[in-house]
mmCIF file of C-alpha atoms and ligand atoms in Angstrom:
data_model
loop_
_atom_site.group_PDB
_atom_site.id
_atom_site.type_symbol
_atom_site.label_atom_id
_atom_site.label_comp_id
_atom_site.label_asym_id
_atom_site.label_seq_id
_atom_site.Cartn_x
_atom_site.Cartn_y
_atom_site.Cartn_z
ATOM 1 C CA MET A 64 -147.086 -20.065 -61.039
ATOM 2 C CA GLY A 65 -145.951 -21.346 -57.706
ATOM 3 C CA ARG A 66 -146.596 -23.691 -54.840
ATOM 4 C CA ILE A 67 -150.076 -23.227 -53.428
ATOM 5 C CA LEU A 68 -151.424 -24.854 -50.275
ATOM 6 C CA ILE A 69 -155.232 -25.134 -50.307
ATOM 7 C CA VAL A 70 -156.886 -25.674 -46.924
ATOM 8 C CA GLU A 71 -160.545 -26.643 -47.319
ATOM 9 C CA ASP A 72 -162.691 -29.316 -45.672
ATOM 10 C CA GLU A 73 -165.402 -29.463 -48.380
ATOM 11 C CA PRO A 74 -164.241 -32.224 -50.753
ATOM 12 C CA GLN A 75 -166.054 -30.915 -53.864
ATOM 13 C CA LEU A 76 -164.726 -27.393 -53.505
ATOM 14 C CA LEU A 77 -161.221 -28.640 -52.658
ATOM 15 C CA ARG A 78 -161.222 -30.836 -55.745
ATOM 16 C CA ALA A 79 -162.482 -28.042 -58.021
ATOM 17 C CA MET A 80 -159.809 -25.616 -56.789
ATOM 18 C CA ARG A 81 -157.063 -28.230 -57.052
ATOM 19 C CA ILE A 82 -157.974 -29.091 -60.656
ATOM 20 C CA ASN A 83 -158.270 -25.453 -61.716
ATOM 21 C CA LEU A 84 -155.040 -24.282 -60.098
ATOM 22 C CA ARG A 85 -153.075 -27.269 -61.397
ATOM 23 C CA SER A 86 -154.374 -26.649 -64.914
ATOM 24 C CA ARG A 87 -152.908 -23.109 -64.606
ATOM 25 C CA GLY A 88 -149.499 -24.575 -63.855
ATOM 26 C CA HIS A 89 -149.490 -24.208 -60.059
ATOM 27 C CA GLU A 90 -148.018 -26.909 -57.866
ATOM 28 C CA VAL A 91 -150.857 -27.676 -55.468
ATOM 29 C CA ARG A 92 -150.842 -29.354 -52.070
ATOM 30 C CA THR A 93 -153.957 -29.714 -49.963
ATOM 31 C CA ALA A 94 -155.009 -29.987 -46.328
ATOM 32 C CA VAL A 95 -158.457 -30.756 -44.933
ATOM 33 C CA ASP A 96 -158.088 -29.316 -41.437
ATOM 34 C CA GLY A 97 -156.041 -26.733 -39.537
ATOM 35 C CA GLY A 98 -153.548 -29.075 -37.877
ATOM 36 C CA HIS A 99 -152.851 -30.747 -41.204
ATOM 37 C CA ALA A 100 -152.437 -27.292 -42.817
ATOM 38 C CA LEU A 101 -149.823 -26.143 -40.268
ATOM 39 C CA ARG A 102 -147.826 -29.364 -40.610
ATOM 40 C CA GLU A 103 -148.052 -29.278 -44.399
ATOM 41 C CA ALA A 104 -146.922 -25.627 -44.559
ATOM 42 C CA ALA A 105 -143.951 -26.389 -42.288
ATOM 43 C CA SER A 106 -142.806 -29.455 -44.219
ATOM 44 C CA HIS A 107 -143.456 -28.036 -47.732
ATOM 45 C CA PRO A 108 -143.358 -24.225 -47.435
ATOM 46 C CA PRO A 109 -145.827 -22.833 -50.005
ATOM 47 C CA ASP A 110 -145.637 -19.584 -52.001
ATOM 48 C CA LEU A 111 -149.292 -18.871 -51.226
ATOM 49 C CA VAL A 112 -152.016 -20.279 -48.958
ATOM 50 C CA VAL A 113 -155.751 -20.420 -49.783
ATOM 51 C CA LEU A 114 -157.443 -20.966 -46.422
ATOM 52 C CA ASP A 115 -161.059 -21.739 -45.573
ATOM 53 C CA LEU A 116 -162.022 -20.072 -42.275
ATOM 54 C CA GLY A 117 -164.501 -22.758 -41.207
ATOM 55 C CA LEU A 118 -162.459 -25.875 -40.475
ATOM 56 C CA PRO A 119 -163.376 -28.953 -38.405
ATOM 57 C CA ASP A 120 -160.585 -28.646 -35.841
ATOM 58 C CA LEU A 121 -159.020 -25.182 -35.544
ATOM 59 C CA ASP A 122 -160.552 -21.850 -36.357
ATOM 60 C CA GLY A 123 -159.045 -20.504 -39.582
ATOM 61 C CA ILE A 124 -157.928 -17.425 -37.612
ATOM 62 C CA ASP A 125 -155.744 -19.666 -35.433
ATOM 63 C CA VAL A 126 -154.237 -21.207 -38.555
ATOM 64 C CA ILE A 127 -153.331 -17.694 -39.761
ATOM 65 C CA ARG A 128 -151.717 -16.909 -36.391
ATOM 66 C CA GLY A 129 -149.837 -20.202 -36.452
ATOM 67 C CA LEU A 130 -148.452 -19.446 -39.926
ATOM 68 C CA ARG A 131 -147.610 -15.839 -39.080
ATOM 69 C CA GLY A 132 -145.443 -17.100 -36.197
ATOM 70 C CA TRP A 133 -142.772 -17.956 -38.745
ATOM 71 C CA THR A 134 -143.740 -17.005 -42.304
ATOM 72 C CA ARG A 135 -144.979 -14.054 -44.342
ATOM 73 C CA VAL A 136 -146.427 -16.287 -47.055
ATOM 74 C CA PRO A 137 -149.451 -14.576 -48.712
ATOM 75 C CA ILE A 138 -152.738 -15.924 -47.331
ATOM 76 C CA ILE A 139 -156.103 -15.634 -49.123
ATOM 77 C CA VAL A 140 -159.036 -16.494 -46.895
ATOM 78 C CA LEU A 141 -162.243 -18.175 -48.087
ATOM 79 C CA SER A 142 -165.191 -17.090 -46.010
ATOM 80 C CA GLY A 143 -168.650 -18.574 -46.300
ATOM 81 C CA ARG A 144 -170.042 -16.471 -43.524
ATOM 82 C CA THR A 145 -172.138 -13.417 -44.105
ATOM 83 C CA SER A 146 -170.705 -11.498 -41.183
ATOM 84 C CA GLY A 147 -167.957 -9.073 -42.064
ATOM 85 C CA HIS A 148 -166.489 -9.634 -38.622
ATOM 86 C CA ASP A 149 -164.676 -12.832 -39.614
ATOM 87 C CA LYS A 150 -163.054 -11.145 -42.575
ATOM 88 C CA ILE A 151 -161.846 -8.282 -40.403
ATOM 89 C CA ALA A 152 -160.512 -10.724 -37.810
ATOM 90 C CA ALA A 153 -158.747 -12.686 -40.564
ATOM 91 C CA LEU A 154 -157.137 -9.560 -42.025
ATOM 92 C CA ASP A 155 -156.121 -8.404 -38.542
ATOM 93 C CA ALA A 156 -154.542 -11.800 -37.847
ATOM 94 C CA GLY A 157 -152.409 -11.423 -40.972
ATOM 95 C CA ALA A 158 -154.429 -12.608 -43.989
ATOM 96 C CA ASP A 159 -153.703 -10.673 -47.193
ATOM 97 C CA ASP A 160 -157.086 -10.883 -48.897
ATOM 98 C CA TYR A 161 -160.379 -12.746 -48.812
ATOM 99 C CA VAL A 162 -162.918 -14.256 -51.191
ATOM 100 C CA THR A 163 -166.536 -14.723 -50.163
ATOM 101 C CA LYS A 164 -168.203 -18.045 -50.935
ATOM 102 C CA PRO A 165 -169.640 -18.821 -53.407
ATOM 103 C CA PHE A 166 -166.975 -17.472 -55.741
ATOM 104 C CA SER A 167 -165.930 -18.096 -59.323
ATOM 105 C CA VAL A 168 -162.596 -19.648 -60.191
ATOM 106 C CA GLU A 169 -161.811 -16.510 -62.183
ATOM 107 C CA GLU A 170 -162.230 -14.374 -59.056
ATOM 108 C CA LEU A 171 -159.946 -16.631 -56.998
ATOM 109 C CA LEU A 172 -157.325 -16.589 -59.763
ATOM 110 C CA ALA A 173 -157.479 -12.777 -59.920
ATOM 111 C CA ARG A 174 -156.978 -12.557 -56.121
ATOM 112 C CA ILE A 175 -154.041 -14.955 -56.338
ATOM 113 C CA ARG A 176 -152.435 -12.815 -59.064
ATOM 114 C CA ALA A 177 -153.004 -9.659 -57.020
ATOM 115 C CA VAL A 178 -151.490 -10.889 -53.733
ATOM 116 C CA THR A 179 -148.592 -12.526 -55.596
ATOM 117 C CA ARG A 180 -147.811 -9.183 -57.254
ATOM 118 C CA ARG A 181 -147.971 -7.366 -53.925
ATOM 119 C CA ALA A 182 -145.760 -9.966 -52.235
ATOM 120 C CA GLY A 183 -143.126 -9.341 -54.912
ATOM 121 C CA GLY A 184 -142.505 -13.048 -55.334
ATOM 122 C CA ALA A 185 -139.776 -13.725 -52.835
ATOM 123 C CA GLU A 186 -140.328 -14.137 -49.137
ATOM 124 C CA THR A 187 -138.194 -12.017 -46.873
ATOM 125 C CA GLY A 188 -137.319 -12.528 -43.259
ATOM 126 C CA PRO A 189 -134.886 -11.392 -40.609
ATOM 127 C CA VAL A 190 -131.262 -12.482 -40.447
ATOM 128 C CA ILE A 191 -129.809 -12.667 -36.944
ATOM 129 C CA THR A 192 -126.584 -13.860 -35.391
ATOM 130 C CA ILE A 193 -126.378 -15.967 -32.239
ATOM 131 C CA GLY A 194 -122.813 -16.766 -31.214
ATOM 132 C CA ARG A 195 -121.084 -17.981 -34.384
ATOM 133 C CA HIS A 196 -124.357 -18.840 -36.101
ATOM 134 C CA ARG A 197 -125.896 -16.685 -38.818
ATOM 135 C CA ILE A 198 -129.593 -17.482 -38.952
ATOM 136 C CA ASP A 199 -131.520 -16.606 -42.134
ATOM 137 C CA PHE A 200 -135.258 -17.005 -41.608
ATOM 138 C CA ALA A 201 -136.228 -16.567 -45.280
ATOM 139 C CA ALA A 202 -133.764 -19.182 -46.490
ATOM 140 C CA LYS A 203 -134.375 -21.331 -43.372
ATOM 141 C CA ALA A 204 -130.630 -21.733 -43.158
ATOM 142 C CA VAL A 205 -128.078 -21.578 -40.351
ATOM 143 C CA THR A 206 -124.475 -20.996 -41.382
ATOM 144 C CA THR A 207 -121.657 -21.224 -38.888
ATOM 145 C CA LEU A 208 -118.785 -18.767 -39.041
ATOM 146 C CA PRO A 209 -115.295 -20.217 -38.615
ATOM 147 C CA ASP A 210 -113.962 -20.374 -35.085
ATOM 148 C CA LEU A 211 -110.921 -18.110 -35.403
ATOM 149 C CA ASP A 212 -109.321 -19.388 -32.185
ATOM 150 C CA SER A 213 -109.012 -22.992 -33.330
ATOM 151 C CA ALA A 214 -108.934 -22.606 -37.130
ATOM 152 C CA GLN A 215 -105.132 -22.460 -37.373
ATOM 153 C CA THR A 216 -104.173 -25.700 -35.638
ATOM 154 C CA PRO A 217 -100.619 -26.494 -36.814
ATOM 155 C CA GLY A 218 -100.466 -29.864 -38.522
ATOM 156 C CA SER A 219 -97.438 -32.177 -38.285
ATOM 157 C CA GLU A 220 -95.316 -32.772 -41.372
ATOM 158 C CA PRO A 221 -95.747 -36.228 -42.911
ATOM 159 C CA ALA A 222 -92.733 -38.515 -42.416
ATOM 160 C CA PRO A 223 -90.481 -38.694 -45.488
ATOM 161 C CA GLY A 224 -91.562 -41.398 -47.925
ATOM 162 C CA SER A 225 -95.031 -41.772 -46.469
ATOM 163 C CA GLU A 226 -98.185 -41.067 -48.424
ATOM 164 C CA PRO A 227 -99.048 -37.371 -48.332
ATOM 165 C CA ALA A 228 -101.782 -36.799 -45.814
ATOM 166 C CA PRO A 229 -105.105 -36.125 -47.514
ATOM 167 C CA GLU A 230 -106.230 -32.516 -47.460
ATOM 168 C CA PRO A 231 -108.669 -32.075 -44.603
ATOM 169 C CA VAL A 232 -112.080 -31.461 -46.088
ATOM 170 C CA GLN A 233 -113.373 -28.167 -44.750
ATOM 171 C CA ALA A 234 -117.034 -29.067 -44.783
ATOM 172 C CA PRO A 235 -119.033 -25.964 -43.903
ATOM 173 C CA GLU A 236 -120.454 -26.562 -40.477
ATOM 174 C CA SER A 237 -124.198 -26.472 -40.527
ATOM 175 C CA VAL A 238 -126.864 -26.587 -37.895
ATOM 176 C CA ARG A 239 -130.268 -27.948 -38.806
ATOM 177 C CA LEU A 240 -133.388 -26.715 -37.062
ATOM 178 C CA THR A 241 -136.691 -28.549 -37.134
ATOM 179 C CA PRO A 242 -139.877 -26.727 -38.283
ATOM 180 C CA THR A 243 -140.977 -26.384 -34.644
ATOM 181 C CA GLU A 244 -137.583 -24.951 -33.645
ATOM 182 C CA TRP A 245 -137.791 -22.446 -36.536
ATOM 183 C CA ARG A 246 -141.262 -21.342 -35.425
ATOM 184 C CA LEU A 247 -140.227 -21.009 -31.783
ATOM 185 C CA LEU A 248 -137.123 -19.017 -32.670
ATOM 186 C CA ALA A 249 -139.115 -16.811 -35.082
ATOM 187 C CA VAL A 250 -141.593 -15.858 -32.355
ATOM 188 C CA LEU A 251 -138.788 -15.040 -29.895
ATOM 189 C CA VAL A 252 -136.683 -12.933 -32.277
ATOM 190 C CA ARG A 253 -139.666 -10.910 -33.459
ATOM 191 C CA GLU A 254 -139.419 -8.907 -30.228
ATOM 192 C CA PRO A 255 -135.733 -8.541 -29.353
ATOM 193 C CA GLY A 256 -135.086 -7.948 -25.672
ATOM 194 C CA LYS A 257 -138.733 -8.406 -24.704
ATOM 195 C CA LEU A 258 -140.122 -11.083 -22.432
ATOM 196 C CA VAL A 259 -142.455 -13.461 -24.293
ATOM 197 C CA ALA A 260 -144.775 -15.294 -21.894
ATOM 198 C CA SER A 261 -144.648 -19.101 -21.970
ATOM 199 C CA ARG A 262 -148.379 -19.211 -22.612
ATOM 200 C CA SER A 263 -148.064 -16.930 -25.627
ATOM 201 C CA LEU A 264 -145.156 -18.960 -27.035
ATOM 202 C CA LEU A 265 -147.080 -22.211 -26.648
ATOM 203 C CA ASP A 266 -150.130 -20.693 -28.305
ATOM 204 C CA GLN A 267 -148.216 -19.281 -31.257
ATOM 205 C CA VAL A 268 -145.929 -22.245 -31.874
ATOM 206 C CA TRP A 269 -148.060 -25.260 -30.967
ATOM 207 C CA GLY A 270 -151.531 -23.777 -31.329
ATOM 208 C CA PRO A 271 -154.501 -23.630 -28.990
ATOM 209 C CA GLY A 272 -154.883 -26.346 -26.370
ATOM 210 C CA HIS A 273 -151.190 -26.503 -25.472
ATOM 211 C CA ALA A 274 -151.045 -23.549 -23.067
ATOM 212 C CA ASP A 275 -149.996 -25.717 -20.100
ATOM 213 C CA ASP A 276 -147.336 -27.746 -21.870
ATOM 214 C CA THR A 277 -144.450 -25.769 -20.390
ATOM 215 C CA SER A 278 -142.203 -28.862 -20.147
ATOM 216 C CA SER A 279 -142.250 -29.264 -23.964
ATOM 217 C CA LEU A 280 -141.453 -25.600 -24.299
ATOM 218 C CA ARG A 281 -138.482 -25.939 -21.912
ATOM 219 C CA LEU A 282 -137.277 -28.959 -23.894
ATOM 220 C CA TYR A 283 -137.386 -27.070 -27.196
ATOM 221 C CA VAL A 284 -135.699 -23.968 -25.801
ATOM 222 C CA ASN A 285 -132.923 -26.199 -24.437
ATOM 223 C CA ARG A 286 -132.530 -27.848 -27.845
ATOM 224 C CA LEU A 287 -132.201 -24.424 -29.495
ATOM 225 C CA ARG A 288 -129.578 -23.453 -26.897
ATOM 226 C CA ARG A 289 -127.565 -26.622 -27.505
ATOM 227 C CA LYS A 290 -127.611 -25.943 -31.240
ATOM 228 C CA LEU A 291 -126.965 -22.188 -31.159
ATOM 229 C CA GLU A 292 -125.610 -20.826 -27.878
ATOM 230 C CA PRO A 293 -121.804 -20.628 -27.477
ATOM 231 C CA ASP A 294 -122.191 -21.993 -23.924
ATOM 232 C CA PRO A 295 -125.596 -23.735 -23.698
ATOM 233 C CA SER A 296 -125.323 -24.115 -19.908
ATOM 234 C CA ARG A 297 -125.015 -20.326 -19.584
ATOM 235 C CA PRO A 298 -127.338 -18.987 -22.279
ATOM 236 C CA ARG A 299 -126.791 -15.371 -23.254
ATOM 237 C CA HIS A 300 -129.179 -15.008 -26.205
ATOM 238 C CA LEU A 301 -132.110 -17.288 -25.343
ATOM 239 C CA THR A 302 -132.704 -16.538 -21.699
ATOM 240 C CA THR A 303 -135.295 -17.746 -19.190
ATOM 241 C CA GLU A 304 -137.408 -15.594 -16.911
ATOM 242 C CA PRO A 305 -138.298 -18.220 -14.288
ATOM 243 C CA GLY A 306 -142.021 -18.794 -14.022
ATOM 244 C CA MET A 307 -142.776 -16.233 -16.743
ATOM 245 C CA GLY A 308 -141.293 -16.986 -20.107
ATOM 246 C CA TYR A 309 -138.335 -16.482 -22.403
ATOM 247 C CA ARG A 310 -136.465 -13.657 -24.032
ATOM 248 C CA TYR A 311 -134.302 -13.259 -27.116
ATOM 249 C CA GLN A 312 -131.336 -11.068 -26.272
ATOM 250 C CA PRO A 313 -129.495 -9.912 -29.440
HETATM 251 CA CA1 LIG B 140 -165.454 -25.232 -44.327
#
């Protein structure tokens, strides 16, 4: 049992899978095209994705690449094509298994059980530190370590007879990243110290058709710097190679 995202543009098949998986106790969300699938996966991270390769907008392979930019969620591909080439391309892009259409519900359920067993249930991901921020990609959480230089600010004694000053609430500082910022950071940290070309970043984070949108990319990198870098005006961990791309420096 778990959260399953089904991506399928044929209404009858989508409905049949949704009913069958829900009746087995899975929590099911659905998407009818690739863009919808990527947004849905980012806003409601699933435990498993069932993905049709033939979608009206994106190629299913591009959806796999988009997901693999930031998650290791198991992906089972549905392929209606007779050519084995698509299945190979899907597996190479990061799919875990495939089912050839037409298939029985029992076969799909068996594949879901198999990839869930192999995935071991929990998703894992890297944990990195940028400045005082500990960034856990599996938990999608940023925790901020205390600033030792300013933690011990001496407080003044309350005047005699006055109300005791309330204890300062030490709320743990937290930084929130948006799904797009998580994806962008995930692509950069996958290759520490290496230059990642702007074009490649745009393709992996925003998908095909955005290869020239370098101003959006610059905007998002700057937002990550403001949230994470100790001195955002002089970035040390998320650096720019002018005219080429960006680099994550551990
Ligand atoms: Ca289709």
